[in-house]
Amino acid sequence: MHLLEKLEAMNRVQTGEDLHRFAARLYPICRSITGEGIRKTLGMIQEQIPLQLVEVASGTPVFDWVVPKEWNIRDAYIKVPGGDRVVDFQRSNLHVLNYSSPIRATMPLSALRPHLFSLPEKPEWIPYRTSYYKENWGFCLSHNQMQALEDREYEVCIDSSLEEGHLTYGECILPGRSAEEVLISCHACHPSLANDNLSGLAVATFLARLLSGDDLQYTYRFLFIPGTIGAIAWLARNQETADAIRHGLVLTCLGDPGGFHYKKSRRGDAEIDRAAAHVLAHHAEAAEILDFSPYGYDERQYCSPGFNLPVGCLMRSVWGTFPEYHTSADNLEFIRPAALAESLRICTAILDVLETNQTYRSLNPYCEPQLGKRNLYPAGGGEAIQREISARLWVMNLCDGEHSLLDIAQRSGLPFSMIRDAAELLHASGLLEAVPGPRGGESDHHEEFREDVHPGR
Amino acid sequence: MHLLEKLEAMNRVQTGEDLHRFAARLYPICRSITGEGIRKTLGMIQEQIPLQLVEVASGTPVFDWVVPKEWNIRDAYIKVPGGDRVVDFQRSNLHVLNYSSPIRATMPLSALRPHLFSLPEKPEWIPYRTSYYKENWGFCLSHNQMQALEDREYEVCIDSSLEEGHLTYGECILPGRSAEEVLISCHACHPSLANDNLSGLAVATFLARLLSGDDLQYTYRFLFIPGTIGAIAWLARNQETADAIRHGLVLTCLGDPGGFHYKKSRRGDAEIDRAAAHVLAHHAEAAEILDFSPYGYDERQYCSPGFNLPVGCLMRSVWGTFPEYHTSADNLEFIRPAALAESLRICTAILDVLETNQTYRSLNPYCEPQLGKRNLYPAGGGEAIQREISARLWVMNLCDGEHSLLDIAQRSGLPFSMIRDAAELLHASGLLEAVPGPRGGESDHHEEFREDVHPGR
Amino acid sequence: MHLLEKLEAMNRVQTGEDLHRFAARLYPICRSITGEGIRKTLGMIQEQIPLQLVEVASGTPVFDWVVPKEWNIRDAYIKVPGGDRVVDFQRSNLHVLNYSSPIRATMPLSALRPHLFSLPEKPEWIPYRTSYYKENWGFCLSHNQMQALEDREYEVCIDSSLEEGHLTYGECILPGRSAEEVLISCHACHPSLANDNLSGLAVATFLARLLSGDDLQYTYRFLFIPGTIGAIAWLARNQETADAIRHGLVLTCLGDPGGFHYKKSRRGDAEIDRAAAHVLAHHAEAAEILDFSPYGYDERQYCSPGFNLPVGCLMRSVWGTFPEYHTSADNLEFIRPAALAESLRICTAILDVLETNQTYRSLNPYCEPQLGKRNLYPAGGGEAIQREISARLWVMNLCDGEHSLLDIAQRSGLPFSMIRDAAELLHASGLLEAVPGPRGGESDHHEEFREDVHPGR
């Protein structure tokens, strides 16, 4: 059974609720790029899929960067001396500037003010701010809270630690028939933010679970990593391994109700780019394909010129374009069970294309084969059957050893699954043979790259 | 004189009427993919042009297919016992399911019904149906006739034969200076259907007559063949010969009043594709260029991957898109003399491009030649002369041995004939030399293919 | 300081007035393709920039052409015998058919008429006409003047001479670090016509003055030449030299208030074509990019197939599309100081791209460099700073030794200057190295051509 069929056999409403429930369990944790928050998060993913946790010591050089000290936090607040907390980390972990160094002091509002961040244009929302690489401390609060502060002394406490420790990431490998890899990567370093973090974690976790135990063509590598520094650390430790990556997807912002966006890899014409565009054209109501740019998520690192991996990024609404982005409004109400389930379906459909894309050669290249005598040309029939016959004719016409099934789907305008099903039927009828070697077909211009990994096969 | 000038010297109204009259003579014959109907049709074409009839015996394997038994029919009807014929082959040969096996029986309407075909949505029209490869018998009738049938016994007679015999096709070869060939193919297997069959036969016949006796660059091969099985049989018997085909056109549906459609060859960028698109852009009021697809007429076979010949298909209305298609309404009123004449003109203009397309090299490549001193730069003059001068400048600028005249016409936006006339004039003035070798110029990517036929030159 | 910054440091209003004043000084001179008029014009340019005057003798063969006799004129008129001049060369040098042979005669209007030219559709304007290569004489006059002529005898005088002499052109060479050249060419052969001649002369002169004394990457060659025959003569005498031309611009019609038009070189994808399109997209309000055609100005000769130089043509309104073209209405009111200044700015911006376009290779190709630790990633900041950071990320991502800065500007959509400034900063920070060799990067397909000039470096 193909991956998409396997997914579609499941109850979709149920899947959406399960995805949302998983995100909800992860929501309260105060994550950062290091520390117990991300460890706990990875532990909860480990309950779902076989995940290996990797620890990289603070101070480790990774290309141009250095793994920072480990940050942990227990509590933080601003309070009126002897009175109530007016800003309280226990109510929202966004209240603390992520990676704040510890502080415990009493100071007038004027001294506190440079350490306070709010969003005047959205006075009820708490912004999300970080200061990973420049030691600082601070509080994020709603603008209403900000304005309610009186000009007086406050007791300020951030009970955090910044010490030698580790950066932690999770890696889940699902071996396939080939050593060639598909990379699925998502960042796991944001605290209570639902779309920009948890939606990607949930979809990736469920995708790994769906693939587990399947007879896979590719080996799948799922990475749950702190953004930027995590991807850089992984690439620095796996420079050779990265060569095996044939296709990759960064997953993020997959729970909001907006339409899909696929951002192409730096190559722009990689098989993943074509597969994603094809799936979105056929499966999604509204979708937009974006050109690569060197800002966004960890595709920045995977697509840096020294690697130039074929890794794109799948999102619904694009980071920075929805007002809830990096605020407390990116919460569990902002992400929807149905949107998460549909995102999982699109991811599965894309992997389904990659798994079953293949190049065939016709064993009957001279004129059409007589489909009728093989019962492959049903007489009469409505439009559905006409499309099936069309798919068979397209496959017989273009399977010349140079066009992949994805090429044929694109040229015919028919959905990939229909072309693939036709090819499998015609293959079973002895009319086609599979062409060994690179699977991507005519549009693949990176053959020298691929050859590196073939010798071992 | 160039081909198009030769045609345009003729009376166009007269030509249209002659084409229609020829179609009208062929109309009553009950054709099929084998049998006396197609033989008689080819005989009538033979009166116009030098046509060789080829017989292929039933049972001959042709690639994945086998030449079927020969079908002939004398009479067919449904009648009330002792009464009148209610369905009568003598009134329309569409009334019989083409390739019906013989039957003579009396049966109740209930037993007859599965053998009756009508078109409820067009109650006055008789549909055209066939059953070549699955033995069956049946009648096609108007839906009004169908509904008038009473629930009673009927006498049913199909006086046909299905016996060992031959498949017949006609081949007309007009030798040119080169052994390289242009293929013109049309199907001759449909009974009384005017647009989808006779229009193509008539235009192809007149085209062959127009070309006869001319000093031709290419060798022309006209095929009048039964659809599908005829093309397959020809290709099976001429697998080597097919290599000589440099350009090809399938002609069909050329008599209706609709706009032109040119369906590109599988290659998509063959010289015939570019020539047809250019001619339609400059000569036809409204025209559409369609991408190749593996359904349609015999371009399916010529463009199968083992052959991949540069053969496109020229139509006015596309099969299946006009309601009259495959019904008794595709009759002599549906095709128009003026439409047939215009189709002949477009075909001629396309062949004119192929015949005179050529690559030249400037003998004066450094700066412009002084056209004035050669009287090639008329002073003053209106727009027509300005365009002639433009054509000369374009030719002098782009004739670098790499651009064909068709390339230059496309880049300049001027009609091919104007560019060609300029080139011939400049050649006569000693400013250009013809470049030997493949004629198509820079856009031809099939040179290895072409070299096969050059040795003999 | 980059060229454009140097220009922008100047007072723009003043520059526009200076340009217009210079055109005004040249305006009264009766220029032609040979003679004292063009010599005097070149002399006035020589007062501004270091210009070498070259004389080519009448009768010299230059490719397909021959340098004509030298033409000079002192006076010309039509008068009523014993009465006033009704057409007077002293009032407008357009009144005489340029290159008229001498005549002094009395004749009736009927004999004079074939030698008179007017514009019925613009009855107040004098047309501009020439007869360089066919000996003739004639007068151009307004249609009102034409209609006022009575049917009587007239005294006709053209006090001109057509004798063995020379064709004169001016050449200004500004040496750069490389022997590779940028060609700036404009025609200097039109009499009192402001836009179609003087605007180009003025802008080119000021451009040469702006470049003078700068540390230039390229060697600049400015040509002030008679149209057609001048370019042909220069190319005939400098066939080898022409090989050094890497980029070229023909300048004309740069003073009218219309939007810019850039006509691409015959190659269509030369670096000058891309640079001009980029600059016009970012710097000009409305601009149109035109495909090459073999009519227009001297790009016809530079782009003839034997040379095929990367030379485009920059105009505001295109010759022949504005009614004032080649009439007395193309006068000093038709060209505007602001338009001239803006044309100079666009030319400078294009040269600025050529001068500083360069290919770099990242010294930090694996993952992003940590810009923050180098103070290259300013926190916070508005949109301007965000764009600067974007430019840095684009440069780091695409500087792989294959993309030029212009390639990166095109792909990122950011202005070239922003990309170049980012690259210079990152280069200074040790993150990039310059790639030696051809500067144009990936889009340059003429490397064999370029190698010719490298050996000497």
PDB file of C-alpha atoms in Angstrom, chain A residues 246-441:
ATOM      1  CA  ARG A 246      18.658  13.322  -2.006  1.00  0.00           C
ATOM      2  CA  HIS A 247      15.599  15.287  -0.919  1.00  0.00           C
ATOM      3  CA  GLY A 248      14.690  17.321   2.114  1.00  0.00           C
ATOM      4  CA  LEU A 249      11.897  19.292   3.717  1.00  0.00           C
ATOM      5  CA  VAL A 250      11.933  21.798   6.532  1.00  0.00           C
ATOM      6  CA  LEU A 251       8.521  21.723   8.244  1.00  0.00           C
ATOM      7  CA  THR A 252       7.104  24.684  10.103  1.00  0.00           C
ATOM      8  CA  CYS A 253       3.954  26.797  10.530  1.00  0.00           C
ATOM      9  CA  LEU A 254       1.691  23.936   9.497  1.00  0.00           C
ATOM     10  CA  GLY A 255      -1.265  24.438  11.837  1.00  0.00           C
ATOM     11  CA  ASP A 256      -2.753  27.813  10.957  1.00  0.00           C
ATOM     12  CA  PRO A 257      -5.749  28.074   8.637  1.00  0.00           C
ATOM     13  CA  GLY A 258      -3.842  29.770   5.799  1.00  0.00           C
ATOM     14  CA  GLY A 259      -3.026  28.323   2.391  1.00  0.00           C
ATOM     15  CA  PHE A 260       0.142  26.349   1.744  1.00  0.00           C
ATOM     16  CA  HIS A 261       3.479  27.839   0.729  1.00  0.00           C
ATOM     17  CA  TYR A 262       6.392  25.828  -0.559  1.00  0.00           C
ATOM     18  CA  LYS A 263       9.724  27.577  -0.693  1.00  0.00           C
ATOM     19  CA  LYS A 264      12.030  26.019  -3.230  1.00  0.00           C
ATOM     20  CA  SER A 265      15.543  24.818  -2.535  1.00  0.00           C
ATOM     21  CA  ARG A 266      18.483  26.957  -3.666  1.00  0.00           C
ATOM     22  CA  ARG A 267      18.734  24.698  -6.730  1.00  0.00           C
ATOM     23  CA  GLY A 268      15.207  25.610  -7.710  1.00  0.00           C
ATOM     24  CA  ASP A 269      14.655  22.577  -9.932  1.00  0.00           C
ATOM     25  CA  ALA A 270      15.390  19.733  -7.541  1.00  0.00           C
ATOM     26  CA  GLU A 271      13.082  16.731  -7.563  1.00  0.00           C
ATOM     27  CA  ILE A 272      11.698  17.814  -4.169  1.00  0.00           C
ATOM     28  CA  ASP A 273      10.843  21.195  -5.689  1.00  0.00           C
ATOM     29  CA  ARG A 274       8.999  19.575  -8.555  1.00  0.00           C
ATOM     30  CA  ALA A 275       7.311  16.980  -6.337  1.00  0.00           C
ATOM     31  CA  ALA A 276       6.086  19.600  -3.858  1.00  0.00           C
ATOM     32  CA  ALA A 277       4.801  21.885  -6.611  1.00  0.00           C
ATOM     33  CA  HIS A 278       3.020  18.973  -8.275  1.00  0.00           C
ATOM     34  CA  VAL A 279       1.385  17.770  -5.057  1.00  0.00           C
ATOM     35  CA  LEU A 280       0.265  21.259  -4.075  1.00  0.00           C
ATOM     36  CA  ALA A 281      -1.179  21.860  -7.553  1.00  0.00           C
ATOM     37  CA  HIS A 282      -3.207  18.664  -7.405  1.00  0.00           C
ATOM     38  CA  HIS A 283      -3.976  18.290  -3.692  1.00  0.00           C
ATOM     39  CA  ALA A 284      -4.230  21.744  -2.163  1.00  0.00           C
ATOM     40  CA  GLU A 285      -6.942  24.304  -2.733  1.00  0.00           C
ATOM     41  CA  ALA A 286      -4.671  27.315  -2.803  1.00  0.00           C
ATOM     42  CA  ALA A 287      -0.934  27.105  -2.709  1.00  0.00           C
ATOM     43  CA  GLU A 288       1.942  29.296  -3.631  1.00  0.00           C
ATOM     44  CA  ILE A 289       5.444  28.323  -4.708  1.00  0.00           C
ATOM     45  CA  LEU A 290       8.128  30.696  -3.499  1.00  0.00           C
ATOM     46  CA  ASP A 291      11.635  31.099  -4.815  1.00  0.00           C
ATOM     47  CA  PHE A 292      14.507  30.346  -2.523  1.00  0.00           C
ATOM     48  CA  SER A 293      15.834  33.163  -0.383  1.00  0.00           C
ATOM     49  CA  PRO A 294      18.598  32.999   2.198  1.00  0.00           C
ATOM     50  CA  TYR A 295      16.406  33.905   5.131  1.00  0.00           C
ATOM     51  CA  GLY A 296      13.746  31.802   6.844  1.00  0.00           C
ATOM     52  CA  TYR A 297      14.348  28.512   8.679  1.00  0.00           C
ATOM     53  CA  ASP A 298      17.088  25.920   8.572  1.00  0.00           C
ATOM     54  CA  GLU A 299      16.960  25.589   4.779  1.00  0.00           C
ATOM     55  CA  ARG A 300      19.345  28.566   5.083  1.00  0.00           C
ATOM     56  CA  GLN A 301      21.982  26.185   6.412  1.00  0.00           C
ATOM     57  CA  TYR A 302      21.153  23.121   4.293  1.00  0.00           C
ATOM     58  CA  CYS A 303      21.213  25.348   1.209  1.00  0.00           C
ATOM     59  CA  SER A 304      24.408  27.227   2.074  1.00  0.00           C
ATOM     60  CA  PRO A 305      26.697  27.094  -0.944  1.00  0.00           C
ATOM     61  CA  GLY A 306      29.082  24.504   0.494  1.00  0.00           C
ATOM     62  CA  PHE A 307      26.209  22.049   0.924  1.00  0.00           C
ATOM     63  CA  ASN A 308      23.608  23.232  -1.578  1.00  0.00           C
ATOM     64  CA  LEU A 309      21.334  20.369  -0.576  1.00  0.00           C
ATOM     65  CA  PRO A 310      17.971  19.886  -2.300  1.00  0.00           C
ATOM     66  CA  VAL A 311      15.980  20.970   0.755  1.00  0.00           C
ATOM     67  CA  GLY A 312      12.828  23.077   0.541  1.00  0.00           C
ATOM     68  CA  CYS A 313      10.489  24.386   3.205  1.00  0.00           C
ATOM     69  CA  LEU A 314       6.791  23.642   3.566  1.00  0.00           C
ATOM     70  CA  MET A 315       4.590  26.097   5.435  1.00  0.00           C
ATOM     71  CA  ARG A 316       1.021  27.238   5.533  1.00  0.00           C
ATOM     72  CA  SER A 317       1.251  30.965   6.374  1.00  0.00           C
ATOM     73  CA  VAL A 318       4.765  32.271   5.966  1.00  0.00           C
ATOM     74  CA  TRP A 319       6.646  33.410   9.081  1.00  0.00           C
ATOM     75  CA  GLY A 320       6.420  37.152   9.596  1.00  0.00           C
ATOM     76  CA  THR A 321       3.328  37.531   7.414  1.00  0.00           C
ATOM     77  CA  PHE A 322       0.696  36.679  10.054  1.00  0.00           C
ATOM     78  CA  PRO A 323       0.229  39.052  12.984  1.00  0.00           C
ATOM     79  CA  GLU A 324       0.334  36.250  15.572  1.00  0.00           C
ATOM     80  CA  TYR A 325       3.923  35.392  14.534  1.00  0.00           C
ATOM     81  CA  HIS A 326       6.305  35.441  17.515  1.00  0.00           C
ATOM     82  CA  THR A 327       3.648  36.545  19.988  1.00  0.00           C
ATOM     83  CA  SER A 328       1.506  34.922  22.643  1.00  0.00           C
ATOM     84  CA  ALA A 329      -1.326  34.861  20.103  1.00  0.00           C
ATOM     85  CA  ASP A 330       0.446  32.023  18.305  1.00  0.00           C
ATOM     86  CA  ASN A 331      -1.284  29.713  20.732  1.00  0.00           C
ATOM     87  CA  LEU A 332      -3.300  26.494  20.733  1.00  0.00           C
ATOM     88  CA  GLU A 333      -6.385  28.255  19.377  1.00  0.00           C
ATOM     89  CA  PHE A 334      -4.412  29.563  16.437  1.00  0.00           C
ATOM     90  CA  ILE A 335      -3.649  26.036  15.214  1.00  0.00           C
ATOM     91  CA  ARG A 336      -6.510  23.819  14.061  1.00  0.00           C
ATOM     92  CA  PRO A 337      -6.881  20.030  14.060  1.00  0.00           C
ATOM     93  CA  ALA A 338      -8.119  20.018  10.447  1.00  0.00           C
ATOM     94  CA  ALA A 339      -5.244  22.186   9.270  1.00  0.00           C
ATOM     95  CA  LEU A 340      -2.699  19.927  10.974  1.00  0.00           C
ATOM     96  CA  ALA A 341      -4.280  16.809   9.463  1.00  0.00           C
ATOM     97  CA  GLU A 342      -4.267  18.355   6.013  1.00  0.00           C
ATOM     98  CA  SER A 343      -0.615  19.350   6.415  1.00  0.00           C
ATOM     99  CA  LEU A 344       0.224  15.767   7.314  1.00  0.00           C
ATOM    100  CA  ARG A 345      -1.646  14.652   4.194  1.00  0.00           C
ATOM    101  CA  ILE A 346       0.321  17.022   1.938  1.00  0.00           C
ATOM    102  CA  CYS A 347       3.633  15.892   3.456  1.00  0.00           C
ATOM    103  CA  THR A 348       2.639  12.278   2.941  1.00  0.00           C
ATOM    104  CA  ALA A 349       1.641  12.927  -0.656  1.00  0.00           C
ATOM    105  CA  ILE A 350       5.012  14.551  -1.339  1.00  0.00           C
ATOM    106  CA  LEU A 351       6.894  11.615   0.189  1.00  0.00           C
ATOM    107  CA  ASP A 352       4.641   9.276  -1.772  1.00  0.00           C
ATOM    108  CA  VAL A 353       5.867  10.905  -4.986  1.00  0.00           C
ATOM    109  CA  LEU A 354       9.512  10.652  -3.933  1.00  0.00           C
ATOM    110  CA  GLU A 355       9.101   7.016  -2.830  1.00  0.00           C
ATOM    111  CA  THR A 356       7.479   5.826  -6.032  1.00  0.00           C
ATOM    112  CA  ASN A 357       8.929   8.132  -8.646  1.00  0.00           C
ATOM    113  CA  GLN A 358      10.808   5.948 -11.062  1.00  0.00           C
ATOM    114  CA  THR A 359      11.995   5.813 -14.631  1.00  0.00           C
ATOM    115  CA  TYR A 360      10.683   3.052 -16.867  1.00  0.00           C
ATOM    116  CA  ARG A 361      11.460   2.005 -20.397  1.00  0.00           C
ATOM    117  CA  SER A 362       8.796   0.703 -22.747  1.00  0.00           C
ATOM    118  CA  LEU A 363       9.291  -2.868 -23.937  1.00  0.00           C
ATOM    119  CA  ASN A 364       6.868  -2.054 -26.767  1.00  0.00           C
ATOM    120  CA  PRO A 365       8.294   1.231 -28.076  1.00  0.00           C
ATOM    121  CA  TYR A 366       7.218   0.828 -31.703  1.00  0.00           C
ATOM    122  CA  CYS A 367       3.621   2.050 -32.053  1.00  0.00           C
ATOM    123  CA  GLU A 368       1.099   1.703 -29.277  1.00  0.00           C
ATOM    124  CA  PRO A 369       0.624  -1.659 -27.636  1.00  0.00           C
ATOM    125  CA  GLN A 370      -2.823  -3.180 -28.175  1.00  0.00           C
ATOM    126  CA  LEU A 371      -4.227  -2.415 -24.739  1.00  0.00           C
ATOM    127  CA  GLY A 372      -7.592  -3.944 -25.659  1.00  0.00           C
ATOM    128  CA  LYS A 373      -6.319  -7.509 -25.914  1.00  0.00           C
ATOM    129  CA  ARG A 374      -4.865  -7.131 -22.385  1.00  0.00           C
ATOM    130  CA  ASN A 375      -8.160  -5.778 -21.012  1.00  0.00           C
ATOM    131  CA  LEU A 376      -6.417  -2.476 -20.376  1.00  0.00           C
ATOM    132  CA  TYR A 377      -8.674  -0.450 -22.671  1.00  0.00           C
ATOM    133  CA  PRO A 378     -12.178  -0.688 -21.169  1.00  0.00           C
ATOM    134  CA  ALA A 379     -14.838   0.185 -23.742  1.00  0.00           C
ATOM    135  CA  GLY A 380     -17.425   2.854 -22.984  1.00  0.00           C
ATOM    136  CA  GLY A 381     -16.913   4.089 -19.473  1.00  0.00           C
ATOM    137  CA  GLY A 382     -17.189   7.585 -18.143  1.00  0.00           C
ATOM    138  CA  GLU A 383     -14.641  10.274 -17.617  1.00  0.00           C
ATOM    139  CA  ALA A 384     -12.773   8.482 -14.817  1.00  0.00           C
ATOM    140  CA  ILE A 385     -12.021   5.540 -17.095  1.00  0.00           C
ATOM    141  CA  GLN A 386     -11.074   7.865 -19.932  1.00  0.00           C
ATOM    142  CA  ARG A 387      -8.520   9.467 -17.628  1.00  0.00           C
ATOM    143  CA  GLU A 388      -7.150   6.062 -16.685  1.00  0.00           C
ATOM    144  CA  ILE A 389      -6.742   5.182 -20.345  1.00  0.00           C
ATOM    145  CA  SER A 390      -5.099   8.550 -20.941  1.00  0.00           C
ATOM    146  CA  ALA A 391      -2.666   7.829 -18.135  1.00  0.00           C
ATOM    147  CA  ARG A 392      -1.774   4.479 -19.719  1.00  0.00           C
ATOM    148  CA  LEU A 393      -1.218   6.069 -23.127  1.00  0.00           C
ATOM    149  CA  TRP A 394       0.937   8.814 -21.621  1.00  0.00           C
ATOM    150  CA  VAL A 395       3.031   6.264 -19.761  1.00  0.00           C
ATOM    151  CA  MET A 396       3.509   4.101 -22.868  1.00  0.00           C
ATOM    152  CA  ASN A 397       4.403   7.156 -24.926  1.00  0.00           C
ATOM    153  CA  LEU A 398       6.869   8.786 -22.553  1.00  0.00           C
ATOM    154  CA  CYS A 399       8.470   5.776 -20.863  1.00  0.00           C
ATOM    155  CA  ASP A 400      11.543   5.858 -23.057  1.00  0.00           C
ATOM    156  CA  GLY A 401      14.041   5.538 -20.234  1.00  0.00           C
ATOM    157  CA  GLU A 402      14.448   9.296 -20.026  1.00  0.00           C
ATOM    158  CA  HIS A 403      11.249  10.537 -18.426  1.00  0.00           C
ATOM    159  CA  SER A 404      10.478   9.820 -14.785  1.00  0.00           C
ATOM    160  CA  LEU A 405       6.905   9.277 -13.677  1.00  0.00           C
ATOM    161  CA  LEU A 406       6.945  12.776 -12.218  1.00  0.00           C
ATOM    162  CA  ASP A 407       8.044  14.150 -15.589  1.00  0.00           C
ATOM    163  CA  ILE A 408       5.131  12.319 -17.183  1.00  0.00           C
ATOM    164  CA  ALA A 409       2.678  13.579 -14.574  1.00  0.00           C
ATOM    165  CA  GLN A 410       3.856  17.132 -15.170  1.00  0.00           C
ATOM    166  CA  ARG A 411       3.678  16.878 -18.948  1.00  0.00           C
ATOM    167  CA  SER A 412       0.294  15.144 -19.008  1.00  0.00           C
ATOM    168  CA  GLY A 413      -1.294  17.326 -16.353  1.00  0.00           C
ATOM    169  CA  LEU A 414      -2.577  14.171 -14.629  1.00  0.00           C
ATOM    170  CA  PRO A 415      -1.967  13.537 -10.929  1.00  0.00           C
ATOM    171  CA  PHE A 416       1.196  11.598 -10.118  1.00  0.00           C
ATOM    172  CA  SER A 417      -0.716   8.794  -8.413  1.00  0.00           C
ATOM    173  CA  MET A 418      -2.717   8.133 -11.565  1.00  0.00           C
ATOM    174  CA  ILE A 419       0.433   8.000 -13.682  1.00  0.00           C
ATOM    175  CA  ARG A 420       2.204   5.788 -11.161  1.00  0.00           C
ATOM    176  CA  ASP A 421      -0.746   3.409 -10.887  1.00  0.00           C
ATOM    177  CA  ALA A 422      -0.860   3.158 -14.689  1.00  0.00           C
ATOM    178  CA  ALA A 423       2.878   2.454 -14.798  1.00  0.00           C
ATOM    179  CA  GLU A 424       2.620  -0.238 -12.133  1.00  0.00           C
ATOM    180  CA  LEU A 425      -0.218  -1.899 -14.061  1.00  0.00           C
ATOM    181  CA  LEU A 426       1.662  -1.734 -17.365  1.00  0.00           C
ATOM    182  CA  HIS A 427       4.810  -2.998 -15.641  1.00  0.00           C
ATOM    183  CA  ALA A 428       2.846  -5.933 -14.261  1.00  0.00           C
ATOM    184  CA  SER A 429       1.535  -6.543 -17.803  1.00  0.00           C
ATOM    185  CA  GLY A 430       5.084  -6.868 -19.073  1.00  0.00           C
ATOM    186  CA  LEU A 431       4.976  -3.688 -21.138  1.00  0.00           C
ATOM    187  CA  LEU A 432       7.573  -1.759 -19.118  1.00  0.00           C
ATOM    188  CA  GLU A 433      10.885  -2.392 -17.429  1.00  0.00           C
ATOM    189  CA  ALA A 434      12.306  -0.277 -14.616  1.00  0.00           C
ATOM    190  CA  VAL A 435      15.465   1.612 -15.475  1.00  0.00           C
ATOM    191  CA  PRO A 436      18.146   1.187 -12.822  1.00  0.00           C
ATOM    192  CA  GLY A 437      20.134   4.148 -11.549  1.00  0.00           C
ATOM    193  CA  PRO A 438      19.107   7.633 -10.534  1.00  0.00           C
ATOM    194  CA  ARG A 439      15.389   7.708 -10.062  1.00  0.00           C
ATOM    195  CA  GLY A 440      14.615  11.306 -10.867  1.00  0.00           C
ATOM    196  CA  GLY A 441      14.778  11.151 -14.654  1.00  0.00           C
TER     197      GLY A 441
END
